[in-house]
Amino acid sequence: MLSIATFNLCNLGADAPPARLAKLGAIAARDLGGPDILAVQEIMAETPPMPDGQVPADLAYQALSAAVVDAGGPRYEFREVPPLLHRDGGMAGANIRVGLLFDPLRVGFPDRGRAGPEDSTGIRLNGGRPSLTLNPGRIAPLHPAFAGDGPHHWAPSRKTLAAEFELRGQRLFVIVCHFKSMRSLTRREEDYAKKQRHAQAEIVYYFAADLLACDPRAAIVVLGDLNDVPGSKTLKILKGDLFHNLLEDLPRGQGYTRRHGGRPQALDHILVSPALRLGAAAHIPHVNSDAGPGKPEPASDHDPVLARLPVCVNLDA
């Protein structure tokens, strides 16, 4: 079995308080069992940009990885495509982005090309099977749904990251999302945000569907903070007729990942392609959303979601 998790880290930077880093490391190592792959959202970097305008977050990933090791978890490597300064939305000046951490003793990562923040990865056939032209790479980062668009009243948003892993001769495609925020001041702004999420979901769905068109047995995971709930139009578009949301298999009352005004919400999801559905199962440790009076300060405003998938891992690596 392969373990994979998604976790919104709530604007985590390298300068996070040691106590918060320790909590996050313990969640990854103990509550999630040190997943083979950990997809993260809201990794931030406030450092001055590189000469090319990119803002990498290496120090934040390294701090998180060290915290996981200190808690008894694996020594993760990481991959990302750094954003351009102030181009991906989120908290002002934070330059938040999505990224991937993985255990190199369990899975392989065939790096391919050097994707820039405005480069879009594509799909090519290699030996009759699909692979990514850039690994990792962004999906349509210049599309108005991600880059922003004045006429639609769409703001710049986090870009989606696609990655390809190797697991004992098998390929696993992982697509990490952090769709447009639900935050809005008016009903009109809320409608604009919904339509932007719908457009983002459509782009990601068709990219994943193209992978399946090349290989109907392709192992694909689409996951992240989708900023919408099961049954919403966003999730219906993203699922289409091809993907299954593992949160839908959880017992009633268990499938929430945060609270808004005290009410539970499911905003973080893991969707799988048909090849992974049989035997796949999700689990949500409510380590943050159930925090309250008399309990320790939560490490994030979201719970992680963990999935175990029927994929052979390379234990001999």
PDB file of C-alpha atoms in Angstrom:
ATOM      1  CA  MET A   1       0.000   0.000   0.000  1.00  0.00           C
ATOM      2  CA  LEU A   2       1.040   3.575  -0.616  1.00  0.00           C
ATOM      3  CA  SER A   3       0.210   6.331   1.865  1.00  0.00           C
ATOM      4  CA  ILE A   4      -0.423   9.858   0.649  1.00  0.00           C
ATOM      5  CA  ALA A   5      -1.744  12.876   2.515  1.00  0.00           C
ATOM      6  CA  THR A   6      -2.753  16.464   1.906  1.00  0.00           C
ATOM      7  CA  PHE A   7      -2.306  19.198   4.497  1.00  0.00           C
ATOM      8  CA  ASN A   8      -2.964  22.958   4.419  1.00  0.00           C
ATOM      9  CA  LEU A   9      -0.250  24.329   6.707  1.00  0.00           C
ATOM     10  CA  CYS A  10      -1.776  27.800   7.234  1.00  0.00           C
ATOM     11  CA  ASN A  11       0.952  30.123   5.942  1.00  0.00           C
ATOM     12  CA  LEU A  12       3.940  28.136   7.165  1.00  0.00           C
ATOM     13  CA  GLY A  13       7.318  29.834   6.795  1.00  0.00           C
ATOM     14  CA  ALA A  14      10.822  29.014   7.902  1.00  0.00           C
ATOM     15  CA  ASP A  15      10.474  31.484  10.789  1.00  0.00           C
ATOM     16  CA  ALA A  16       7.508  29.652  12.327  1.00  0.00           C
ATOM     17  CA  PRO A  17       7.724  29.273  16.119  1.00  0.00           C
ATOM     18  CA  PRO A  18       9.607  26.084  17.093  1.00  0.00           C
ATOM     19  CA  ALA A  19       6.596  24.853  19.044  1.00  0.00           C
ATOM     20  CA  ARG A  20       4.361  25.092  15.962  1.00  0.00           C
ATOM     21  CA  LEU A  21       6.922  23.324  13.769  1.00  0.00           C
ATOM     22  CA  ALA A  22       7.186  20.588  16.394  1.00  0.00           C
ATOM     23  CA  LYS A  23       3.392  20.125  16.365  1.00  0.00           C
ATOM     24  CA  LEU A  24       3.317  19.887  12.568  1.00  0.00           C
ATOM     25  CA  GLY A  25       6.198  17.426  12.591  1.00  0.00           C
ATOM     26  CA  ALA A  26       4.388  15.268  15.146  1.00  0.00           C
ATOM     27  CA  ILE A  27       1.185  15.323  13.097  1.00  0.00           C
ATOM     28  CA  ALA A  28       3.056  14.182   9.982  1.00  0.00           C
ATOM     29  CA  ALA A  29       5.133  11.548  11.765  1.00  0.00           C
ATOM     30  CA  ARG A  30       2.614  10.180  14.257  1.00  0.00           C
ATOM     31  CA  ASP A  31      -0.959  11.065  13.340  1.00  0.00           C
ATOM     32  CA  LEU A  32      -0.317  10.450   9.638  1.00  0.00           C
ATOM     33  CA  GLY A  33       2.270   7.719  10.164  1.00  0.00           C
ATOM     34  CA  GLY A  34       4.924   9.406   8.015  1.00  0.00           C
ATOM     35  CA  PRO A  35       3.117   9.167   4.669  1.00  0.00           C
ATOM     36  CA  ASP A  36       5.140   8.219   1.609  1.00  0.00           C
ATOM     37  CA  ILE A  37       3.965  11.408  -0.116  1.00  0.00           C
ATOM     38  CA  LEU A  38       2.789  14.575   1.615  1.00  0.00           C
ATOM     39  CA  ALA A  39       1.134  17.278  -0.497  1.00  0.00           C
ATOM     40  CA  VAL A  40       1.126  20.653   1.230  1.00  0.00           C
ATOM     41  CA  GLN A  41      -0.557  23.992   0.703  1.00  0.00           C
ATOM     42  CA  GLU A  42       0.282  27.456   2.057  1.00  0.00           C
ATOM     43  CA  ILE A  43       4.031  27.091   2.243  1.00  0.00           C
ATOM     44  CA  MET A  44       5.204  30.700   2.339  1.00  0.00           C
ATOM     45  CA  ALA A  45       8.357  32.678   1.649  1.00  0.00           C
ATOM     46  CA  GLU A  46       8.777  36.367   2.403  1.00  0.00           C
ATOM     47  CA  THR A  47      12.435  36.505   1.366  1.00  0.00           C
ATOM     48  CA  PRO A  48      13.534  38.824  -1.461  1.00  0.00           C
ATOM     49  CA  PRO A  49      12.990  37.260  -4.882  1.00  0.00           C
ATOM     50  CA  MET A  50      15.708  35.704  -6.986  1.00  0.00           C
ATOM     51  CA  PRO A  51      17.018  37.739  -9.945  1.00  0.00           C
ATOM     52  CA  ASP A  52      14.421  36.034 -12.167  1.00  0.00           C
ATOM     53  CA  GLY A  53      11.582  37.090  -9.846  1.00  0.00           C
ATOM     54  CA  GLN A  54      10.963  33.661  -8.310  1.00  0.00           C
ATOM     55  CA  VAL A  55      10.500  33.273  -4.557  1.00  0.00           C
ATOM     56  CA  PRO A  56      11.632  29.778  -3.478  1.00  0.00           C
ATOM     57  CA  ALA A  57      10.692  28.383  -0.080  1.00  0.00           C
ATOM     58  CA  ASP A  58      13.546  25.923   0.465  1.00  0.00           C
ATOM     59  CA  LEU A  59      14.067  27.009   4.065  1.00  0.00           C
ATOM     60  CA  ALA A  60      10.411  26.401   4.936  1.00  0.00           C
ATOM     61  CA  TYR A  61      10.461  22.888   3.491  1.00  0.00           C
ATOM     62  CA  GLN A  62      13.732  22.128   5.242  1.00  0.00           C
ATOM     63  CA  ALA A  63      12.364  23.343   8.570  1.00  0.00           C
ATOM     64  CA  LEU A  64       9.254  21.189   8.187  1.00  0.00           C
ATOM     65  CA  SER A  65      11.264  18.147   7.114  1.00  0.00           C
ATOM     66  CA  ALA A  66      13.581  18.538  10.108  1.00  0.00           C
ATOM     67  CA  ALA A  67      10.562  18.731  12.417  1.00  0.00           C
ATOM     68  CA  VAL A  68       9.202  15.485  10.947  1.00  0.00           C
ATOM     69  CA  VAL A  69      12.550  13.754  11.531  1.00  0.00           C
ATOM     70  CA  ASP A  70      12.693  15.067  15.100  1.00  0.00           C
ATOM     71  CA  ALA A  71       9.250  13.515  15.674  1.00  0.00           C
ATOM     72  CA  GLY A  72      10.439  10.127  14.431  1.00  0.00           C
ATOM     73  CA  GLY A  73       9.227  10.387  10.836  1.00  0.00           C
ATOM     74  CA  PRO A  74      11.016   9.939   7.513  1.00  0.00           C
ATOM     75  CA  ARG A  75      13.587  12.330   6.090  1.00  0.00           C
ATOM     76  CA  TYR A  76      11.611  13.952   3.299  1.00  0.00           C
ATOM     77  CA  GLU A  77      12.823  15.481   0.086  1.00  0.00           C
ATOM     78  CA  PHE A  78      10.693  18.205  -1.485  1.00  0.00           C
ATOM     79  CA  ARG A  79       9.690  19.546  -4.878  1.00  0.00           C
ATOM     80  CA  GLU A  80       7.936  22.738  -5.900  1.00  0.00           C
ATOM     81  CA  VAL A  81       7.795  25.326  -8.680  1.00  0.00           C
ATOM     82  CA  PRO A  82       8.413  28.647  -6.911  1.00  0.00           C
ATOM     83  CA  PRO A  83       5.942  31.417  -7.721  1.00  0.00           C
ATOM     84  CA  LEU A  84       6.828  34.832  -9.031  1.00  0.00           C
ATOM     85  CA  LEU A  85       6.710  37.587  -6.440  1.00  0.00           C
ATOM     86  CA  HIS A  86       3.101  38.511  -5.502  1.00  0.00           C
ATOM     87  CA  ARG A  87       1.579  36.457  -8.354  1.00  0.00           C
ATOM     88  CA  ASP A  88      -0.175  33.599  -6.542  1.00  0.00           C
ATOM     89  CA  GLY A  89      -2.587  35.341  -4.195  1.00  0.00           C
ATOM     90  CA  GLY A  90      -3.086  34.477  -0.547  1.00  0.00           C
ATOM     91  CA  MET A  91      -1.882  36.524   2.405  1.00  0.00           C
ATOM     92  CA  ALA A  92      -0.199  39.729   1.264  1.00  0.00           C
ATOM     93  CA  GLY A  93       3.556  39.301   0.904  1.00  0.00           C
ATOM     94  CA  ALA A  94       3.545  35.609   1.820  1.00  0.00           C
ATOM     95  CA  ASN A  95       3.848  34.189  -1.710  1.00  0.00           C
ATOM     96  CA  ILE A  96       2.100  30.975  -0.652  1.00  0.00           C
ATOM     97  CA  ARG A  97       2.259  27.964  -2.934  1.00  0.00           C
ATOM     98  CA  VAL A  98       1.631  24.216  -3.064  1.00  0.00           C
ATOM     99  CA  GLY A  99       4.414  21.655  -2.843  1.00  0.00           C
ATOM    100  CA  LEU A 100       5.302  18.027  -2.332  1.00  0.00           C
ATOM    101  CA  LEU A 101       7.357  16.189   0.249  1.00  0.00           C
ATOM    102  CA  PHE A 102       8.182  12.510  -0.242  1.00  0.00           C
ATOM    103  CA  ASP A 103      10.165   9.705   1.320  1.00  0.00           C
ATOM    104  CA  PRO A 104      12.927   8.786  -1.188  1.00  0.00           C
ATOM    105  CA  LEU A 105      13.281   5.374   0.460  1.00  0.00           C
ATOM    106  CA  ARG A 106       9.722   4.557  -0.554  1.00  0.00           C
ATOM    107  CA  VAL A 107       9.111   6.333  -3.861  1.00  0.00           C
ATOM    108  CA  GLY A 108      11.234   7.659  -6.699  1.00  0.00           C
ATOM    109  CA  PHE A 109      10.967  11.051  -8.331  1.00  0.00           C
ATOM    110  CA  PRO A 110      12.202  11.269 -11.947  1.00  0.00           C
ATOM    111  CA  ASP A 111      13.028  14.964 -12.252  1.00  0.00           C
ATOM    112  CA  ARG A 112      12.449  16.152 -15.806  1.00  0.00           C
ATOM    113  CA  GLY A 113      13.262  19.607 -17.135  1.00  0.00           C
ATOM    114  CA  ARG A 114      13.377  22.850 -15.149  1.00  0.00           C
ATOM    115  CA  ALA A 115       9.872  24.251 -15.002  1.00  0.00           C
ATOM    116  CA  GLY A 116       9.513  27.956 -14.413  1.00  0.00           C
ATOM    117  CA  PRO A 117       6.467  29.546 -12.755  1.00  0.00           C
ATOM    118  CA  GLU A 118       4.892  30.388 -16.119  1.00  0.00           C
ATOM    119  CA  ASP A 119       5.710  27.089 -17.836  1.00  0.00           C
ATOM    120  CA  SER A 120       2.930  24.575 -18.326  1.00  0.00           C
ATOM    121  CA  THR A 121       3.690  20.878 -18.117  1.00  0.00           C
ATOM    122  CA  GLY A 122       2.242  18.622 -20.785  1.00  0.00           C
ATOM    123  CA  ILE A 123       1.717  14.937 -21.486  1.00  0.00           C
ATOM    124  CA  ARG A 124       3.750  12.751 -23.809  1.00  0.00           C
ATOM    125  CA  LEU A 125       3.715   9.052 -24.549  1.00  0.00           C
ATOM    126  CA  ASN A 126       6.804   7.170 -23.437  1.00  0.00           C
ATOM    127  CA  GLY A 127       6.825   3.474 -24.274  1.00  0.00           C
ATOM    128  CA  GLY A 128       3.090   3.644 -24.844  1.00  0.00           C
ATOM    129  CA  ARG A 129       2.464   5.141 -21.401  1.00  0.00           C
ATOM    130  CA  PRO A 130       1.885   8.776 -20.463  1.00  0.00           C
ATOM    131  CA  SER A 131       4.506  10.854 -18.698  1.00  0.00           C
ATOM    132  CA  LEU A 132       4.889  14.539 -17.900  1.00  0.00           C
ATOM    133  CA  THR A 133       6.996  16.773 -20.117  1.00  0.00           C
ATOM    134  CA  LEU A 134       8.099  18.715 -17.011  1.00  0.00           C
ATOM    135  CA  ASN A 135       8.321  16.994 -13.643  1.00  0.00           C
ATOM    136  CA  PRO A 136       7.263  18.704 -11.489  1.00  0.00           C
ATOM    137  CA  GLY A 137       5.358  21.262 -13.498  1.00  0.00           C
ATOM    138  CA  ARG A 138       2.386  23.570 -13.272  1.00  0.00           C
ATOM    139  CA  ILE A 139      -0.910  23.044 -15.071  1.00  0.00           C
ATOM    140  CA  ALA A 140      -1.901  26.016 -17.236  1.00  0.00           C
ATOM    141  CA  PRO A 141      -0.424  28.682 -14.914  1.00  0.00           C
ATOM    142  CA  LEU A 142      -1.163  31.491 -17.381  1.00  0.00           C
ATOM    143  CA  HIS A 143      -4.836  30.610 -17.792  1.00  0.00           C
ATOM    144  CA  PRO A 144      -7.040  33.451 -16.472  1.00  0.00           C
ATOM    145  CA  ALA A 145      -8.535  31.090 -13.885  1.00  0.00           C
ATOM    146  CA  PHE A 146      -5.105  30.916 -12.211  1.00  0.00           C
ATOM    147  CA  ALA A 147      -3.334  34.078 -13.363  1.00  0.00           C
ATOM    148  CA  GLY A 148      -6.331  36.341 -12.766  1.00  0.00           C
ATOM    149  CA  ASP A 149      -8.644  38.152 -15.143  1.00  0.00           C
ATOM    150  CA  GLY A 150     -10.159  41.612 -14.788  1.00  0.00           C
ATOM    151  CA  PRO A 151     -13.314  41.123 -16.891  1.00  0.00           C
ATOM    152  CA  HIS A 152     -14.219  38.011 -14.867  1.00  0.00           C
ATOM    153  CA  HIS A 153     -13.234  39.684 -11.578  1.00  0.00           C
ATOM    154  CA  TRP A 154     -10.794  36.821 -10.952  1.00  0.00           C
ATOM    155  CA  ALA A 155      -7.777  37.446  -8.732  1.00  0.00           C
ATOM    156  CA  PRO A 156      -4.391  35.711  -9.131  1.00  0.00           C
ATOM    157  CA  SER A 157      -4.584  32.338  -7.391  1.00  0.00           C
ATOM    158  CA  ARG A 158      -2.337  29.469  -6.358  1.00  0.00           C
ATOM    159  CA  LYS A 159      -1.141  27.435  -9.304  1.00  0.00           C
ATOM    160  CA  THR A 160      -1.751  23.686  -9.515  1.00  0.00           C
ATOM    161  CA  LEU A 161       1.283  21.376  -9.408  1.00  0.00           C
ATOM    162  CA  ALA A 162       1.513  18.083 -11.315  1.00  0.00           C
ATOM    163  CA  ALA A 163       4.128  15.480 -10.467  1.00  0.00           C
ATOM    164  CA  GLU A 164       5.071  11.974 -11.529  1.00  0.00           C
ATOM    165  CA  PHE A 165       6.421   9.365  -9.104  1.00  0.00           C
ATOM    166  CA  GLU A 166       7.911   5.924  -9.721  1.00  0.00           C
ATOM    167  CA  LEU A 167       6.957   2.929  -7.612  1.00  0.00           C
ATOM    168  CA  ARG A 168       8.655  -0.304  -8.625  1.00  0.00           C
ATOM    169  CA  GLY A 169       8.014   0.095 -12.329  1.00  0.00           C
ATOM    170  CA  GLN A 170       4.669   1.794 -11.806  1.00  0.00           C
ATOM    171  CA  ARG A 171       3.922   5.460 -12.314  1.00  0.00           C
ATOM    172  CA  LEU A 172       1.815   7.557 -10.023  1.00  0.00           C
ATOM    173  CA  PHE A 173       0.601  10.996 -11.057  1.00  0.00           C
ATOM    174  CA  VAL A 174      -0.128  13.428  -8.235  1.00  0.00           C
ATOM    175  CA  ILE A 175      -1.920  16.728  -8.864  1.00  0.00           C
ATOM    176  CA  VAL A 176      -1.809  19.181  -5.943  1.00  0.00           C
ATOM    177  CA  CYS A 177      -4.447  21.926  -5.850  1.00  0.00           C
ATOM    178  CA  HIS A 178      -5.284  24.960  -3.774  1.00  0.00           C
ATOM    179  CA  PHE A 179      -8.284  26.527  -5.444  1.00  0.00           C
ATOM    180  CA  LYS A 180      -9.534  30.104  -5.086  1.00  0.00           C
ATOM    181  CA  SER A 181     -10.445  31.072  -1.539  1.00  0.00           C
ATOM    182  CA  MET A 182     -14.064  31.158  -0.371  1.00  0.00           C
ATOM    183  CA  ARG A 183     -13.455  34.449   1.416  1.00  0.00           C
ATOM    184  CA  SER A 184     -15.625  37.263   0.094  1.00  0.00           C
ATOM    185  CA  LEU A 185     -17.222  40.448   1.404  1.00  0.00           C
ATOM    186  CA  THR A 186     -20.323  40.465  -0.794  1.00  0.00           C
ATOM    187  CA  ARG A 187     -22.603  37.979  -2.519  1.00  0.00           C
ATOM    188  CA  ARG A 188     -21.234  39.172  -5.854  1.00  0.00           C
ATOM    189  CA  GLU A 189     -17.626  38.504  -4.798  1.00  0.00           C
ATOM    190  CA  GLU A 190     -18.696  35.059  -3.598  1.00  0.00           C
ATOM    191  CA  ASP A 191     -20.181  34.330  -7.018  1.00  0.00           C
ATOM    192  CA  TYR A 192     -17.009  35.471  -8.798  1.00  0.00           C
ATOM    193  CA  ALA A 193     -14.909  33.186  -6.554  1.00  0.00           C
ATOM    194  CA  LYS A 194     -17.190  30.221  -7.188  1.00  0.00           C
ATOM    195  CA  LYS A 195     -16.947  30.669 -10.941  1.00  0.00           C
ATOM    196  CA  GLN A 196     -13.165  30.909 -10.691  1.00  0.00           C
ATOM    197  CA  ARG A 197     -13.042  27.634  -8.756  1.00  0.00           C
ATOM    198  CA  HIS A 198     -15.294  26.033 -11.353  1.00  0.00           C
ATOM    199  CA  ALA A 199     -12.906  27.095 -14.112  1.00  0.00           C
ATOM    200  CA  GLN A 200      -9.910  25.823 -12.149  1.00  0.00           C
ATOM    201  CA  ALA A 201     -11.615  22.479 -11.544  1.00  0.00           C
ATOM    202  CA  GLU A 202     -12.398  22.137 -15.238  1.00  0.00           C
ATOM    203  CA  ILE A 203      -8.766  22.745 -16.227  1.00  0.00           C
ATOM    204  CA  VAL A 204      -7.482  20.170 -13.759  1.00  0.00           C
ATOM    205  CA  TYR A 205     -10.156  17.633 -14.680  1.00  0.00           C
ATOM    206  CA  TYR A 206      -9.362  17.778 -18.390  1.00  0.00           C
ATOM    207  CA  PHE A 207      -5.625  17.454 -17.718  1.00  0.00           C
ATOM    208  CA  ALA A 208      -6.219  14.349 -15.600  1.00  0.00           C
ATOM    209  CA  ALA A 209      -8.733  13.024 -18.140  1.00  0.00           C
ATOM    210  CA  ASP A 210      -6.090  13.368 -20.856  1.00  0.00           C
ATOM    211  CA  LEU A 211      -3.781  11.159 -18.794  1.00  0.00           C
ATOM    212  CA  LEU A 212      -6.548   8.559 -18.606  1.00  0.00           C
ATOM    213  CA  ALA A 213      -7.208   8.868 -22.335  1.00  0.00           C
ATOM    214  CA  CYS A 214      -3.576   7.873 -22.894  1.00  0.00           C
ATOM    215  CA  ASP A 215      -3.814   5.043 -20.353  1.00  0.00           C
ATOM    216  CA  PRO A 216      -7.178   4.095 -18.777  1.00  0.00           C
ATOM    217  CA  ARG A 217      -5.257   2.281 -16.030  1.00  0.00           C
ATOM    218  CA  ALA A 218      -3.178   5.308 -15.075  1.00  0.00           C
ATOM    219  CA  ALA A 219      -2.800   5.811 -11.321  1.00  0.00           C
ATOM    220  CA  ILE A 220      -3.786   9.413 -10.620  1.00  0.00           C
ATOM    221  CA  VAL A 221      -4.419  11.265  -7.360  1.00  0.00           C
ATOM    222  CA  VAL A 222      -5.929  14.760  -7.335  1.00  0.00           C
ATOM    223  CA  LEU A 223      -5.795  16.294  -3.885  1.00  0.00           C
ATOM    224  CA  GLY A 224      -5.511  19.462  -1.865  1.00  0.00           C
ATOM    225  CA  ASP A 225      -7.511  22.328  -0.425  1.00  0.00           C
ATOM    226  CA  LEU A 226     -10.280  22.776  -2.986  1.00  0.00           C
ATOM    227  CA  ASN A 227     -12.118  25.436  -0.965  1.00  0.00           C
ATOM    228  CA  ASP A 228     -15.438  23.753  -1.655  1.00  0.00           C
ATOM    229  CA  VAL A 229     -17.502  20.958  -0.166  1.00  0.00           C
ATOM    230  CA  PRO A 230     -18.723  17.553  -1.393  1.00  0.00           C
ATOM    231  CA  GLY A 231     -21.722  17.984  -3.654  1.00  0.00           C
ATOM    232  CA  SER A 232     -20.646  21.457  -4.776  1.00  0.00           C
ATOM    233  CA  LYS A 233     -20.354  22.284  -8.452  1.00  0.00           C
ATOM    234  CA  THR A 234     -16.577  22.556  -8.025  1.00  0.00           C
ATOM    235  CA  LEU A 235     -16.321  18.950  -6.808  1.00  0.00           C
ATOM    236  CA  LYS A 236     -18.772  17.689  -9.413  1.00  0.00           C
ATOM    237  CA  ILE A 237     -16.663  19.231 -12.179  1.00  0.00           C
ATOM    238  CA  LEU A 238     -13.423  17.885 -10.749  1.00  0.00           C
ATOM    239  CA  LYS A 239     -14.809  14.371 -10.305  1.00  0.00           C
ATOM    240  CA  GLY A 240     -16.606  14.194 -13.622  1.00  0.00           C
ATOM    241  CA  ASP A 241     -17.352  10.605 -14.588  1.00  0.00           C
ATOM    242  CA  LEU A 242     -13.779   9.440 -14.013  1.00  0.00           C
ATOM    243  CA  PHE A 243     -12.689  10.192 -10.453  1.00  0.00           C
ATOM    244  CA  HIS A 244     -13.875   9.227  -6.994  1.00  0.00           C
ATOM    245  CA  ASN A 245     -13.664  11.367  -3.865  1.00  0.00           C
ATOM    246  CA  LEU A 246     -12.483   9.175  -0.981  1.00  0.00           C
ATOM    247  CA  LEU A 247     -14.128  11.499   1.553  1.00  0.00           C
ATOM    248  CA  GLU A 248     -17.474  10.218   0.312  1.00  0.00           C
ATOM    249  CA  ASP A 249     -16.624   6.796   1.780  1.00  0.00           C
ATOM    250  CA  LEU A 250     -16.151   8.094   5.324  1.00  0.00           C
ATOM    251  CA  PRO A 251     -18.840   7.518   7.947  1.00  0.00           C
ATOM    252  CA  ARG A 252     -21.383  10.292   8.313  1.00  0.00           C
ATOM    253  CA  GLY A 253     -20.063  13.038  10.553  1.00  0.00           C
ATOM    254  CA  GLN A 254     -16.391  12.090  10.090  1.00  0.00           C
ATOM    255  CA  GLY A 255     -15.530  13.787   6.801  1.00  0.00           C
ATOM    256  CA  TYR A 256     -14.745  17.333   7.875  1.00  0.00           C
ATOM    257  CA  THR A 257     -11.356  19.080   7.728  1.00  0.00           C
ATOM    258  CA  ARG A 258     -11.975  22.466   9.382  1.00  0.00           C
ATOM    259  CA  ARG A 259     -14.612  24.486  11.181  1.00  0.00           C
ATOM    260  CA  HIS A 260     -16.139  27.772  10.110  1.00  0.00           C
ATOM    261  CA  GLY A 261     -18.112  29.553  12.791  1.00  0.00           C
ATOM    262  CA  GLY A 262     -18.030  26.324  14.765  1.00  0.00           C
ATOM    263  CA  ARG A 263     -19.620  24.333  11.961  1.00  0.00           C
ATOM    264  CA  PRO A 264     -17.625  21.499  10.356  1.00  0.00           C
ATOM    265  CA  GLN A 265     -16.663  21.759   6.687  1.00  0.00           C
ATOM    266  CA  ALA A 266     -14.895  19.432   4.260  1.00  0.00           C
ATOM    267  CA  LEU A 267     -12.636  21.586   2.094  1.00  0.00           C
ATOM    268  CA  ASP A 268      -9.646  19.245   1.723  1.00  0.00           C
ATOM    269  CA  HIS A 269     -10.117  16.251  -0.555  1.00  0.00           C
ATOM    270  CA  ILE A 270      -8.389  13.262  -2.152  1.00  0.00           C
ATOM    271  CA  LEU A 271      -9.743  12.034  -5.497  1.00  0.00           C
ATOM    272  CA  VAL A 272      -8.472   8.909  -7.249  1.00  0.00           C
ATOM    273  CA  SER A 273      -8.672   7.398 -10.720  1.00  0.00           C
ATOM    274  CA  PRO A 274     -10.445   4.047 -11.313  1.00  0.00           C
ATOM    275  CA  ALA A 275      -7.193   2.045 -11.034  1.00  0.00           C
ATOM    276  CA  LEU A 276      -6.780   3.189  -7.421  1.00  0.00           C
ATOM    277  CA  ARG A 277     -10.352   3.090  -6.164  1.00  0.00           C
ATOM    278  CA  LEU A 278     -10.622  -0.579  -5.162  1.00  0.00           C
ATOM    279  CA  GLY A 279      -9.085  -0.944  -1.727  1.00  0.00           C
ATOM    280  CA  ALA A 280      -8.396   2.769  -1.253  1.00  0.00           C
ATOM    281  CA  ALA A 281      -9.437   4.368   2.013  1.00  0.00           C
ATOM    282  CA  ALA A 282      -9.177   7.814   3.583  1.00  0.00           C
ATOM    283  CA  HIS A 283      -8.760   8.886   7.182  1.00  0.00           C
ATOM    284  CA  ILE A 284      -8.976  12.343   8.770  1.00  0.00           C
ATOM    285  CA  PRO A 285      -7.278  12.806  12.138  1.00  0.00           C
ATOM    286  CA  HIS A 286      -9.105  15.765  13.660  1.00  0.00           C
ATOM    287  CA  VAL A 287      -6.003  17.164  15.273  1.00  0.00           C
ATOM    288  CA  ASN A 288      -6.761  20.820  14.521  1.00  0.00           C
ATOM    289  CA  SER A 289     -10.455  21.285  13.820  1.00  0.00           C
ATOM    290  CA  ASP A 290     -11.535  19.851  17.179  1.00  0.00           C
ATOM    291  CA  ALA A 291      -9.268  22.162  19.172  1.00  0.00           C
ATOM    292  CA  GLY A 292     -11.109  24.385  21.598  1.00  0.00           C
ATOM    293  CA  PRO A 293     -11.133  25.776  25.122  1.00  0.00           C
ATOM    294  CA  GLY A 294      -8.794  23.846  27.355  1.00  0.00           C
ATOM    295  CA  LYS A 295      -7.005  22.234  24.416  1.00  0.00           C
ATOM    296  CA  PRO A 296      -3.595  23.120  22.949  1.00  0.00           C
ATOM    297  CA  GLU A 297      -3.428  25.755  20.217  1.00  0.00           C
ATOM    298  CA  PRO A 298      -3.901  24.029  16.843  1.00  0.00           C
ATOM    299  CA  ALA A 299      -0.958  23.886  14.446  1.00  0.00           C
ATOM    300  CA  SER A 300      -3.160  24.819  11.461  1.00  0.00           C
ATOM    301  CA  ASP A 301      -6.738  25.795  10.693  1.00  0.00           C
ATOM    302  CA  HIS A 302      -7.159  22.626   8.597  1.00  0.00           C
ATOM    303  CA  ASP A 303      -6.946  18.927   9.352  1.00  0.00           C
ATOM    304  CA  PRO A 304      -4.835  16.740   7.092  1.00  0.00           C
ATOM    305  CA  VAL A 305      -6.398  13.972   5.020  1.00  0.00           C
ATOM    306  CA  LEU A 306      -4.596  10.645   4.681  1.00  0.00           C
ATOM    307  CA  ALA A 307      -5.262   7.982   2.054  1.00  0.00           C
ATOM    308  CA  ARG A 308      -3.910   4.473   1.680  1.00  0.00           C
ATOM    309  CA  LEU A 309      -3.849   3.304  -1.908  1.00  0.00           C
ATOM    310  CA  PRO A 310      -3.418  -0.142  -3.498  1.00  0.00           C
ATOM    311  CA  VAL A 311      -0.049   0.630  -5.091  1.00  0.00           C
ATOM    312  CA  CYS A 312       3.144  -1.400  -4.596  1.00  0.00           C
ATOM    313  CA  VAL A 313       5.973   0.666  -3.124  1.00  0.00           C
ATOM    314  CA  ASN A 314       9.673   0.061  -3.596  1.00  0.00           C
ATOM    315  CA  LEU A 315      10.713  -1.197  -0.205  1.00  0.00           C
ATOM    316  CA  ASP A 316      14.147  -2.164  -1.534  1.00  0.00           C
ATOM    317  CA  ALA A 317      15.129   1.326  -2.687  1.00  0.00           C
TER     318      ALA A 317
END
